[in-house]
Short mmCIF file of C-alpha atoms and ligand atoms in Angstrom, two decimals:
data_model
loop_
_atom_site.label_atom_id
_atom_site.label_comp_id
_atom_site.label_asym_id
_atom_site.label_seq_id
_atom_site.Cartn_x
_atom_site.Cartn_y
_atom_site.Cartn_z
CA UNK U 1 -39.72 -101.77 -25.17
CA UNK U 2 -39.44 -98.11 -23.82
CA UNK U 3 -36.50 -99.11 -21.18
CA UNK U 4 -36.24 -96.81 -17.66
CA UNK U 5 -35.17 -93.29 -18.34
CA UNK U 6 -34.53 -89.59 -16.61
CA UNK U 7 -34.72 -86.52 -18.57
CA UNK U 8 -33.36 -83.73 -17.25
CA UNK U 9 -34.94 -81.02 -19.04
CA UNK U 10 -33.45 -78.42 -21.38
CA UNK U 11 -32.96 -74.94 -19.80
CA UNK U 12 -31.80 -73.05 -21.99
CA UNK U 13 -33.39 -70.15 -24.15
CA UNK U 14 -33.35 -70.60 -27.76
CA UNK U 15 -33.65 -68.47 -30.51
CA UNK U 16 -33.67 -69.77 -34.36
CA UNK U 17 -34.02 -68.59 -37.89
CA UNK U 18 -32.76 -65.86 -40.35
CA UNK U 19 -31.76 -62.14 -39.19
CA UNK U 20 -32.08 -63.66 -35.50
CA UNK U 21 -29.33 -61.39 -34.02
CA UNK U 22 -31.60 -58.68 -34.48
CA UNK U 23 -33.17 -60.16 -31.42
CA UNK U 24 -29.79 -59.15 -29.15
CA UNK U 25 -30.76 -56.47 -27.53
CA UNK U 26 -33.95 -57.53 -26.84
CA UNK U 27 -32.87 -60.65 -25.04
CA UNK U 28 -30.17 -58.52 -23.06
CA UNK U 29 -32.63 -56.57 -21.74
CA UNK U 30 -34.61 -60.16 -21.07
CA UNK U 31 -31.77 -61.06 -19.07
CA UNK U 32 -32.34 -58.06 -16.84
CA UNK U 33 -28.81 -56.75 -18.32
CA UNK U 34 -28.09 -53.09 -19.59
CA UNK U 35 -24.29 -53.39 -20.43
CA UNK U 36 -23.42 -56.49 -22.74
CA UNK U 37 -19.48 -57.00 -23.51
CA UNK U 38 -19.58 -58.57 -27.22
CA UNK U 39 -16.79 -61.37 -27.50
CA UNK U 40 -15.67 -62.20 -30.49
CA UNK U 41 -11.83 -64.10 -31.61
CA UNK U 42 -9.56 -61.42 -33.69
CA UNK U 43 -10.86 -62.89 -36.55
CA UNK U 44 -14.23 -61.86 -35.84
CA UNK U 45 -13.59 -58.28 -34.44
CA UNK U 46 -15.49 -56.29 -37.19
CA UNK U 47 -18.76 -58.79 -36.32
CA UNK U 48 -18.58 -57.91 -33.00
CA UNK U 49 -18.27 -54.03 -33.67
CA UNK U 50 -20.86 -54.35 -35.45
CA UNK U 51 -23.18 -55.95 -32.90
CA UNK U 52 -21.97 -53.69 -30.55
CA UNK U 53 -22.69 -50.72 -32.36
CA UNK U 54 -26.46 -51.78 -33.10
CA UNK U 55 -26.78 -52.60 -29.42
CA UNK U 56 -26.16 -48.89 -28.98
CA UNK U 57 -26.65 -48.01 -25.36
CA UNK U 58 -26.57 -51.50 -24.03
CA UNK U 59 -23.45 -52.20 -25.25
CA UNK U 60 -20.11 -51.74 -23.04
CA UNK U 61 -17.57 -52.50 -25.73
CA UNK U 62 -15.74 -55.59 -27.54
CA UNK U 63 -13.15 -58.05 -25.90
CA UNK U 64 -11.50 -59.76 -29.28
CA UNK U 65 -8.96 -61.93 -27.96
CA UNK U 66 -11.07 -65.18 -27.60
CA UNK U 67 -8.66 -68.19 -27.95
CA UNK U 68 -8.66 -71.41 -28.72
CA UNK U 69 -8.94 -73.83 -25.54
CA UNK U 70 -9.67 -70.64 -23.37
CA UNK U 71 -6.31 -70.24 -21.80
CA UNK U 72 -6.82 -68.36 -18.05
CA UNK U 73 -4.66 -65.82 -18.40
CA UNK U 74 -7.32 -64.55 -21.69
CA UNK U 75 -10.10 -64.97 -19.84
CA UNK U 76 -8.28 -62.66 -16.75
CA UNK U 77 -7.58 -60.05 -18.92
CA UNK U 78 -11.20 -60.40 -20.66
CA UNK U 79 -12.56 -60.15 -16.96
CA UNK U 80 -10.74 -56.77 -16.80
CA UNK U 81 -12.09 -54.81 -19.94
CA UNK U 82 -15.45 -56.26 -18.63
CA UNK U 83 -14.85 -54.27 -15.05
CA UNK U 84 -13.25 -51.44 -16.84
CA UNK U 85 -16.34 -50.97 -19.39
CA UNK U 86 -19.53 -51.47 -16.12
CA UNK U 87 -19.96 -54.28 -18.40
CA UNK U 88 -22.81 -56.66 -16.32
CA UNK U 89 -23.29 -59.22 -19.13
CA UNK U 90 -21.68 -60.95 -21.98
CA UNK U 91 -22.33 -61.81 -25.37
CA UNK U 92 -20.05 -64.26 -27.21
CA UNK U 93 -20.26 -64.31 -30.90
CA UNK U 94 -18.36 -66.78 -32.86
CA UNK U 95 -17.43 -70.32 -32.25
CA UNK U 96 -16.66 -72.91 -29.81
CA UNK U 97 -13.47 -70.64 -28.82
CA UNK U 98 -15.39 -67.45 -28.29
CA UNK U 99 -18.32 -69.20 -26.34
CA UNK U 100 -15.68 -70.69 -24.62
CA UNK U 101 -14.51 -67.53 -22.84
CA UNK U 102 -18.49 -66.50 -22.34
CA UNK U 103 -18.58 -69.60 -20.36
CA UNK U 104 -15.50 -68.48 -18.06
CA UNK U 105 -16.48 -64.97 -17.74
CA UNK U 106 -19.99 -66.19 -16.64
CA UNK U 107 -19.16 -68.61 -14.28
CA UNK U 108 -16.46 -66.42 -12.22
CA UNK U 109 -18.88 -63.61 -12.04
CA UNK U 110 -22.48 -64.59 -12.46
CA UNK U 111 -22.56 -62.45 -15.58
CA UNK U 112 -25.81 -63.79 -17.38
CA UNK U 113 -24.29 -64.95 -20.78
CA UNK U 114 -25.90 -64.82 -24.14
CA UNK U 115 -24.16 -66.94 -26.39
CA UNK U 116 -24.61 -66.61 -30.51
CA UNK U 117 -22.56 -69.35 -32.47
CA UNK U 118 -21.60 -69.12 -36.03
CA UNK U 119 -19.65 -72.32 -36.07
CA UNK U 120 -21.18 -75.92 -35.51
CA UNK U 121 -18.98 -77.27 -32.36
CA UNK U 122 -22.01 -76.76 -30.47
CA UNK U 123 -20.32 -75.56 -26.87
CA UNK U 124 -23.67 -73.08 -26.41
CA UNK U 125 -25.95 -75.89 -25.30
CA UNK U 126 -23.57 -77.45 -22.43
CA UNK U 127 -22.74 -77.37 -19.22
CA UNK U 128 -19.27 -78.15 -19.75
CA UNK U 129 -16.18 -75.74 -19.89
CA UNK U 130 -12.28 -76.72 -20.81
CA UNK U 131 -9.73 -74.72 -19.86
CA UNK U 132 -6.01 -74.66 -20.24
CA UNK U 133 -3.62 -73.31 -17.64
CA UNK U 134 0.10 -73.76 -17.59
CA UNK U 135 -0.23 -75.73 -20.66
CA UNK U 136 -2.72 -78.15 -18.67
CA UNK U 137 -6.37 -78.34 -20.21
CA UNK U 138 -8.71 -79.15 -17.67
CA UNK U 139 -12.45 -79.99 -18.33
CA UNK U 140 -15.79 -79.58 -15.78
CA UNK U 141 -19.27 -79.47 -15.84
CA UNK U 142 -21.64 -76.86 -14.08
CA UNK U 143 -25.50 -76.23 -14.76
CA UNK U 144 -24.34 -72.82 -14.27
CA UNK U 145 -21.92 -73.26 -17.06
CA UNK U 146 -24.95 -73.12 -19.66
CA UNK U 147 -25.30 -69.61 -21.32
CA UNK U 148 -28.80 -68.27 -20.18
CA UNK U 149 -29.97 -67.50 -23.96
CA UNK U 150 -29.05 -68.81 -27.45
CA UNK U 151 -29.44 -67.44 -30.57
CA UNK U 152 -28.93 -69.15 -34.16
CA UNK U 153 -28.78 -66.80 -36.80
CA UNK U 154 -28.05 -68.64 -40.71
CA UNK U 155 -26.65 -65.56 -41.71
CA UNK U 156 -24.03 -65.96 -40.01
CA UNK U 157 -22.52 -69.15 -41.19
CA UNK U 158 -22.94 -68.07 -44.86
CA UNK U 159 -19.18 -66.78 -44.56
CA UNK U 160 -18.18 -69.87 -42.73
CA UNK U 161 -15.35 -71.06 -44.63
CA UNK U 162 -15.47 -74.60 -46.58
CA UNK U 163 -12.98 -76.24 -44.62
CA UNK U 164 -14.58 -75.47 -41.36
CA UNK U 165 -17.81 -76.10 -42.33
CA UNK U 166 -17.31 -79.84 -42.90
CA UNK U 167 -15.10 -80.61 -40.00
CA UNK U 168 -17.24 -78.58 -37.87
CA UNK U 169 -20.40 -80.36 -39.21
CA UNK U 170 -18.76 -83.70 -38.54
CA UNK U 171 -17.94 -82.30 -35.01
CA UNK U 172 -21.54 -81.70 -34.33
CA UNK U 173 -22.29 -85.44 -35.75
CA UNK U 174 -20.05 -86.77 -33.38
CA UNK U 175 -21.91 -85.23 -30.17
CA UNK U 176 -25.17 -87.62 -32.00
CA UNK U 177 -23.60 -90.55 -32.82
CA UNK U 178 -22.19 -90.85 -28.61
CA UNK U 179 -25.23 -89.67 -27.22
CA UNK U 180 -27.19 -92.35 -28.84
CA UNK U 181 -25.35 -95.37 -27.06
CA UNK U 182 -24.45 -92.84 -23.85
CA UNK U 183 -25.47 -94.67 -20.75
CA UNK U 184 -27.86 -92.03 -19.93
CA UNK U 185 -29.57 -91.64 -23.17
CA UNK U 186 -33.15 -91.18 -23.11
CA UNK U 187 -36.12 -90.99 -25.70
CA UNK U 188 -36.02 -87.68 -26.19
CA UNK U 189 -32.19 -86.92 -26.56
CA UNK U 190 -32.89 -90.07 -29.45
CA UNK U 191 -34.83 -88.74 -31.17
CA UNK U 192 -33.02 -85.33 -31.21
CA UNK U 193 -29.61 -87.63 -32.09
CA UNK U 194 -30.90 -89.10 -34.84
CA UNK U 195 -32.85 -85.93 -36.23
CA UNK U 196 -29.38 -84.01 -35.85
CA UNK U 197 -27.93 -86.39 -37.73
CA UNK U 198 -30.12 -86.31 -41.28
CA UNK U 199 -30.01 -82.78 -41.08
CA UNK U 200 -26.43 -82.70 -40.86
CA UNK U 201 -26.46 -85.33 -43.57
CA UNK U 202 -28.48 -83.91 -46.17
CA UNK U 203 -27.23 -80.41 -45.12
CA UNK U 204 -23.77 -80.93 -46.36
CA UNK U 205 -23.75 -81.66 -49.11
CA UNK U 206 -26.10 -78.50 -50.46
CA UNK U 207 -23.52 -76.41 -48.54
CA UNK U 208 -20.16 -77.72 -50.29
CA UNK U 209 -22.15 -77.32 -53.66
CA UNK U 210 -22.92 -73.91 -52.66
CA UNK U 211 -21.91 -72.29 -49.39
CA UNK U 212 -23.80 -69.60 -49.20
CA UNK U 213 -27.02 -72.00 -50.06
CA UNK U 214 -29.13 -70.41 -47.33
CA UNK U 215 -31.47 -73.44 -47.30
CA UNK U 216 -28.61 -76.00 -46.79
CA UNK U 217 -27.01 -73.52 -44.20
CA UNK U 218 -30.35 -73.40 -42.33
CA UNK U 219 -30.10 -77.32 -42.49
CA UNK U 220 -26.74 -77.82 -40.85
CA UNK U 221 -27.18 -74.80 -38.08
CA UNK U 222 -30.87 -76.73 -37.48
CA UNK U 223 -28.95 -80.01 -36.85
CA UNK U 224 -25.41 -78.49 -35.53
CA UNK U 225 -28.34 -77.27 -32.92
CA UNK U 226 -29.87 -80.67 -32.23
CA UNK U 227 -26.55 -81.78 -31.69
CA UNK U 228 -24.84 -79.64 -29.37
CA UNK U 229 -28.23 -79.69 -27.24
CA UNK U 230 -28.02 -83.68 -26.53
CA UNK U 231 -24.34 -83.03 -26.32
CA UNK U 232 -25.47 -81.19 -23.37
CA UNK U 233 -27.39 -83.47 -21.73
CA UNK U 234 -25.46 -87.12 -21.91
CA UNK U 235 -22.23 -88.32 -21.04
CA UNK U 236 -19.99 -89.00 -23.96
CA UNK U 237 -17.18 -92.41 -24.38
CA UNK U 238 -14.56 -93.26 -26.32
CA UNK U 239 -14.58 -90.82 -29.16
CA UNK U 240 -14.58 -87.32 -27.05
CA UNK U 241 -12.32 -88.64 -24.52
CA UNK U 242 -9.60 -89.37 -27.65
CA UNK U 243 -10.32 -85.99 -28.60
CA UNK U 244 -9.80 -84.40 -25.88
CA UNK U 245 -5.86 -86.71 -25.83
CA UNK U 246 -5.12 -85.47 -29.21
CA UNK U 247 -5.87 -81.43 -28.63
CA UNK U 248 -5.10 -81.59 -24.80
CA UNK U 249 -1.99 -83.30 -24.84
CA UNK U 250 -0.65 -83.41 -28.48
CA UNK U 251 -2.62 -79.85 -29.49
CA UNK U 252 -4.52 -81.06 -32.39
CA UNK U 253 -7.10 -78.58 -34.11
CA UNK U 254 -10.38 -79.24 -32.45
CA UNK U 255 -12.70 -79.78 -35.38
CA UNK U 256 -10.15 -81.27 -37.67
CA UNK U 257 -9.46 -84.32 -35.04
CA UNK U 258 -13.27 -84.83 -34.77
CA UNK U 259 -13.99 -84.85 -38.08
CA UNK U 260 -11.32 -87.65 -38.86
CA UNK U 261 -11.87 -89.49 -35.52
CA UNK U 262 -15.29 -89.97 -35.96
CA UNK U 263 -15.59 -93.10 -38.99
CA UNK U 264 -12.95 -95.15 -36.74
CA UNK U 265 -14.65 -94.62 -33.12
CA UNK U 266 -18.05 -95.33 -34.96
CA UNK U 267 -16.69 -98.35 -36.68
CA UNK U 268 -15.32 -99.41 -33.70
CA UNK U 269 -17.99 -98.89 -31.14
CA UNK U 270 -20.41 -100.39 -33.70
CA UNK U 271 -20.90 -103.71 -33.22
CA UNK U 272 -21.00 -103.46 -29.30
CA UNK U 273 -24.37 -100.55 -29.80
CA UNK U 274 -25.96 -102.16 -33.18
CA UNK U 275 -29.72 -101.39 -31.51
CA UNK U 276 -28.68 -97.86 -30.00
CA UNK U 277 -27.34 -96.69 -33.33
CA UNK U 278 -29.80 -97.70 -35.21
CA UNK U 279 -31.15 -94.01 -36.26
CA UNK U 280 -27.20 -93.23 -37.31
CA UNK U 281 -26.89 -96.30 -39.47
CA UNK U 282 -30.78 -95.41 -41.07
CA UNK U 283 -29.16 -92.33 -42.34
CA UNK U 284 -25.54 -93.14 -42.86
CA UNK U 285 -25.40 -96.67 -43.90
CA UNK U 286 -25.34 -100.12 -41.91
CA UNK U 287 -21.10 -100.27 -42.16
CA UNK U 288 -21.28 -96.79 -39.86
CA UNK U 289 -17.36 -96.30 -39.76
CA UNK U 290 -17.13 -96.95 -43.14
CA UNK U 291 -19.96 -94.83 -44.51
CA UNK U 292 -19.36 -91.93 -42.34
CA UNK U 293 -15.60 -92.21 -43.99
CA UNK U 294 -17.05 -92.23 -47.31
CA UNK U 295 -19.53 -89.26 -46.16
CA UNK U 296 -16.33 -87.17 -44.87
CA UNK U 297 -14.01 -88.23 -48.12
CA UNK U 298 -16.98 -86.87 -50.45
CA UNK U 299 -17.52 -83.88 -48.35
CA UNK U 300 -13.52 -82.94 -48.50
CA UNK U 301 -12.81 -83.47 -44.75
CA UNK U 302 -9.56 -84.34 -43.82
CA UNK U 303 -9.04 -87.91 -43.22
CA UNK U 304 -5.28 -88.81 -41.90
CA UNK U 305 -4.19 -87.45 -38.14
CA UNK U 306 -0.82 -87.33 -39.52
CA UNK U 307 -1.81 -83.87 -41.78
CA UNK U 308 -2.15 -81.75 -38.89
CA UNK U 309 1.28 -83.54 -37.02
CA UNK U 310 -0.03 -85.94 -35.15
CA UNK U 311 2.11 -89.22 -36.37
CA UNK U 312 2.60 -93.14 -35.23
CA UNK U 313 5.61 -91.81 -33.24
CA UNK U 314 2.70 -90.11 -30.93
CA UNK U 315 0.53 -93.29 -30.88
CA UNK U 316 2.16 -95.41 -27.84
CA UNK U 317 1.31 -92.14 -25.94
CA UNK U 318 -1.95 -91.12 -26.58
CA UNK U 319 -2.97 -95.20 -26.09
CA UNK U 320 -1.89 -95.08 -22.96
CA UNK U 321 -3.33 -91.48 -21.59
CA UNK U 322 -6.62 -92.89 -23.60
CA UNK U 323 -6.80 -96.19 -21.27
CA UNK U 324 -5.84 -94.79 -17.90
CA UNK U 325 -9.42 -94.13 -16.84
CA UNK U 326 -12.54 -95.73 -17.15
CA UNK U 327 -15.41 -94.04 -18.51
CA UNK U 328 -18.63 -95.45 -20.13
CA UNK U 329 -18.50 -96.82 -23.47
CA UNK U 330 -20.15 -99.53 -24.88
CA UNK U 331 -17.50 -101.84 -26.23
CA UNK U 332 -14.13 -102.97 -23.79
CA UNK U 333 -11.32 -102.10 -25.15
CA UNK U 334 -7.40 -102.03 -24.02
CA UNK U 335 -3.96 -99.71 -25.05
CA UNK U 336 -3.94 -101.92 -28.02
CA UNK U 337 -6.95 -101.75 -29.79
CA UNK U 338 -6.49 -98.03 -29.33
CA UNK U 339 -3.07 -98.11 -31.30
CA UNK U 340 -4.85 -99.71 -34.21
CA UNK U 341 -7.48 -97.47 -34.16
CA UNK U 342 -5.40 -94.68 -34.18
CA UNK U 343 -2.83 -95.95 -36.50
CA UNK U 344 -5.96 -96.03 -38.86
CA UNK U 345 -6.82 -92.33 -38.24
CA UNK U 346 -3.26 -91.86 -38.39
CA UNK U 347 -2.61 -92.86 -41.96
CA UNK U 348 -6.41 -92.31 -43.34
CA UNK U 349 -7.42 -95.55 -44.00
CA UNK U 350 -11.22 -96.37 -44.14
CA UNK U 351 -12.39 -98.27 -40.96
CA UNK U 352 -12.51 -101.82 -41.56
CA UNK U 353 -16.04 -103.27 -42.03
CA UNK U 354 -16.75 -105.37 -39.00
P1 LIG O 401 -13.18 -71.70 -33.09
O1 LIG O 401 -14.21 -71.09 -32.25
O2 LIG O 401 -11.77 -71.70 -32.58
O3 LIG O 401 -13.24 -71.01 -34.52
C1 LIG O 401 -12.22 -71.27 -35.49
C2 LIG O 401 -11.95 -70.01 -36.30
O4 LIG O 401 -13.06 -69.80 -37.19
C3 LIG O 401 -11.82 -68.75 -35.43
O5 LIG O 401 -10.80 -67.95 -35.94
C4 LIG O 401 -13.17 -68.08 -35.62
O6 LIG O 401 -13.13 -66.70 -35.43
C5 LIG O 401 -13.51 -68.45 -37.04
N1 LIG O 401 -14.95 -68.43 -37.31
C6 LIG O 401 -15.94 -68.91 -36.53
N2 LIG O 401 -17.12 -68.76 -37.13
C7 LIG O 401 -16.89 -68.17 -38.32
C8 LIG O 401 -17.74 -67.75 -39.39
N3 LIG O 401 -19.05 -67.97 -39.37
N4 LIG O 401 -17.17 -67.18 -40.46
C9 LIG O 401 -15.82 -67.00 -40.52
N5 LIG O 401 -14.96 -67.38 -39.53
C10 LIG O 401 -15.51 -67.95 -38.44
O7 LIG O 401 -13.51 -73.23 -33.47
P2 LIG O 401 -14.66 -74.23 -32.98
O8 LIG O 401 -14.36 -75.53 -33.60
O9 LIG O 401 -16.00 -73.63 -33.18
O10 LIG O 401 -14.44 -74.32 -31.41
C11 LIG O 401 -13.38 -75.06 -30.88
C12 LIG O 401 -13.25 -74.78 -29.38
O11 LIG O 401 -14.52 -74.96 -28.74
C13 LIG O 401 -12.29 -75.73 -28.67
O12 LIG O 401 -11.55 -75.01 -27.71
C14 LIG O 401 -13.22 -76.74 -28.01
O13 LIG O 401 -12.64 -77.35 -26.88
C15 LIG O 401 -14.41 -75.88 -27.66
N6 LIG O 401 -15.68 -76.64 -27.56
C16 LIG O 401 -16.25 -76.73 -26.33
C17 LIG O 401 -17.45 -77.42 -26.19
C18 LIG O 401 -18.09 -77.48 -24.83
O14 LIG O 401 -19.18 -78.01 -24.70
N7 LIG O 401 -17.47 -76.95 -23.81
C19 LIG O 401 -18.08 -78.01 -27.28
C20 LIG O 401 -17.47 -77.90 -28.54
C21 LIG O 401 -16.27 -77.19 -28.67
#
C-alpha cells in the first residue's frame, strides 16, 4: 500500500562524474557570478590554489581557514577576505567543514554558493547549518541554506585518506538508514535510501582493497550523493541527535562518532521500523546493528567511543542531554536505555541481536 506522502522537490543543481571540476567556472558564470572566493580547510590550501588559478579571472582569491563545526568568529574573518577581494560568490571545496563555512558565508550575504565535496558527510545537499559560538554549537535549517550548485568530481576522493573514507562512508549510511523510518519519508527519498545504501555497501570494500580504485570511488561518491540528498529532505531521530551530544557537548570527531554510532542506533531502532528498513536489512543483513558492526569491523572503522575520549564517566551526561527533548523516532526510549546503548558504543561491543 503506497501510504499518503509530500515530496518536496530537490532544488539543487547537480553535477557528477570524472574531471567534473572542470565545470567550475562554467557554473560560476551560471550563477550570474564573476568573482568566486575558493574555500578550502589548511589542509586543502594547494587544491584550492589550484582551482583558483584555473578559474583565472573569475576567481577573487582563497580563504583556507575552514574549521571544523564552523566556529563564528572563522566565518567573520572569512566574510572579510571575501569584501576585501570584490569577491560576489563562493566556492567551498573540501568536506563537511569547508561546505560548512560556504553555508555561513551564503546565508549572511546572499552570496550564491557552489559547493564541491571531496569527503562523504554529505552537508552539500541540506538545508541545515551548525554553528558553534562561545563554545555553544547551535543547529538550523533554511531553504536558503542549500548551496545553489553541486559538483561531484571522483578525482577528488582518490587522495581521501583510508581512515576517513570508511567513517565518512558510514556517515553517509547513517543519513539512509534514518531517512528510511523518518516520519516524513516518502517514495522517492526510499528509494534513494536504499540505493545509497548498496552503493555505499559494495563501494567499500573495492576502495579499502584499493583506494585509488576509481570504479569503487565512483561507487561511494554515487551513494555518499544519494545520501546526503535524502539527508536533505527528512527529519532525522535518535542516531543524529546522539551525534550531535557527543561532538556538541563532549567534542567528538564528527565522522568517527557516526561511524561507531551507527550498528547500535540501527540495532536499536530495529525492531520498532522492521517494514521501513526493509531496503537496509536487503543489503546489510536482517540483524541490522549487528551486520552493519560486522560491515564497519571488516572495513577497519573504529568501533569503541572510548578511542577518541569519550568514556562511561561521560555516559550519565550525554543520557540525559539525549532525553531532554522529544523528537521523532520510531521506538520510545528513556535516559536508561540510552546508557546501555552507549555503554555498548562505549566499549565496542557488537549490538545485541534483538
Ligand atoms: P572535514 O570537512 O572536517 O574534513 C576532515 C579533514 O579531511 C580536513 O582536514 C579536510 O581538509 C580533509 N579532507 C577532506 N577531503 C579530503 C580529501 N579528498 N583528501 C584529503 N583530505 C581531505 O570532515 P567531514 O566529516 O567531511 O565534515 C564534518 C563537518 O561537517 C562537521 O562540522 C559536521 O557538523 C558538518 N556536517 C554538516 C552537515 C549538514 O548538513 N549541515 C552534514 C554533514 C556534516
Amino acid at each position: 500500500m503506497i501510504d499518503d506522502f509530500l515530496f518536496k522537490g530537490i532544488p539543487t543543481r547537480v553535477l557528477f562524474g570524472t574531471g567534473t571540476i572542470g565545470w567550475a567556472g562554467d557554473e560560476v558564470a551560471r550563477l550570474g557570478a564573476g568573482r568566486a572566493l575558493v574555500l578550502s580547510t589548511p589542509n586543502q590550501v594547494a587544491d584550492a590554489e589550484r582551482l583558483a588559478a584555473d578559474l583565472g579571472d573569475l576567481a577573487a582569491g582563497v580563504f583556507s581557514g575552514a574549521t571544523m563545526h564552523t566556529p563564528t568568529d572563522v566565518t567573520e574573518t572569512a566574510l572579510d577576505t571575501a569584501r576585501a577581494a570584490g569577491a560576489d560568490c563562493v566556492v567551498s571545496l573540501g568536506g563537511g567543514s569547508t561546505v560548512g563555512l560556504g553555508k555561513a558565508m551564503s546565508i549572511r550575504t546572499g552570496m550564491p554558493h557552489l559547493a564541491i565535496p571531496t569527503t562523504y558527510a554529505g552537508s552539500e545537499m541540506t538545508d541545515i547549518l551548525g554553528e558553534t559560538k562561545d563554545g555553544e554549537k547551535t543547529t538550523r535549517r533554511d531553504p536558503a541554506i542549500r548551496p545553489a550548485t553541486v559538483i561531484y568530481d571522483v578525482s577528488l576522493t582518490l587522495g581521501l585518506p583510508a581512515d576517513m573514507t570508511v567513517t565518512s562512508a558510514l556517515n553517509a549510511a547513517a543519513h539512509a538508514v534514518e531517512a528510511l523510518y523518518a516520519p516524513d519519508a516518502n517514495p522517492v527519498l526510499g528509494q534513494m535510501a536504499g540505493e545509497g545504501l548498496r552503493a555505499i555497501h559494495d563501494g567499500v570494500p573495492r576502495v579499502i582493497a584499493n583506494p585509488a580504485d576509481p570504479e569503487g570511488r565512483r561507487e561511494v561518491l554515487y551513494g555518499a550523493w544519494l545520501c546526503s540528498t535524502v539527508l536533505g529532505q527528512a527529519e532525522m531521530g535518535l542516531h543524529h541527535k546522539l551525534c550531535h551530544v557527543l561532538g556538541g557537548s563532549f567534542d567528538m570527531p564528527h565522522a568517527q562518532t557516526h561511524a561507531i554510532l551507527l550498528p547500535h542506533t540501527a540495532g536499536f531502532n530495529a525492531p520498532a521500523a522492521r517494514q521501513q528498513l526493509a531496503p537496509a536489512m536487503a543489503v546489510f543483513g536482517d540483524d541490522l546493528g549487528g551486520a552493519l558492526w560486522d560491515f564497519a569491523k571488516s572495513a577497519g572503522a573504529p568501533l569503541a567511543l572510548s578511542d577518541f575520549g569519550f568514556t562511561e564517566n561521560d555516559i550519565p551526561r550525554a543520557a540525559e542531554i539525549a532525553t531532554r527533548n522529544r523528537y521523532a523516532n520510531p521506538r520510545a526510549f528513556r535516559e536508561a536505555e540510552i546508557a546501555a546503548l552507549l555503554n555498548a558504543a562505549v566499549q565496542g561491543n557488537r549490538p545485541q541481536t534483538i
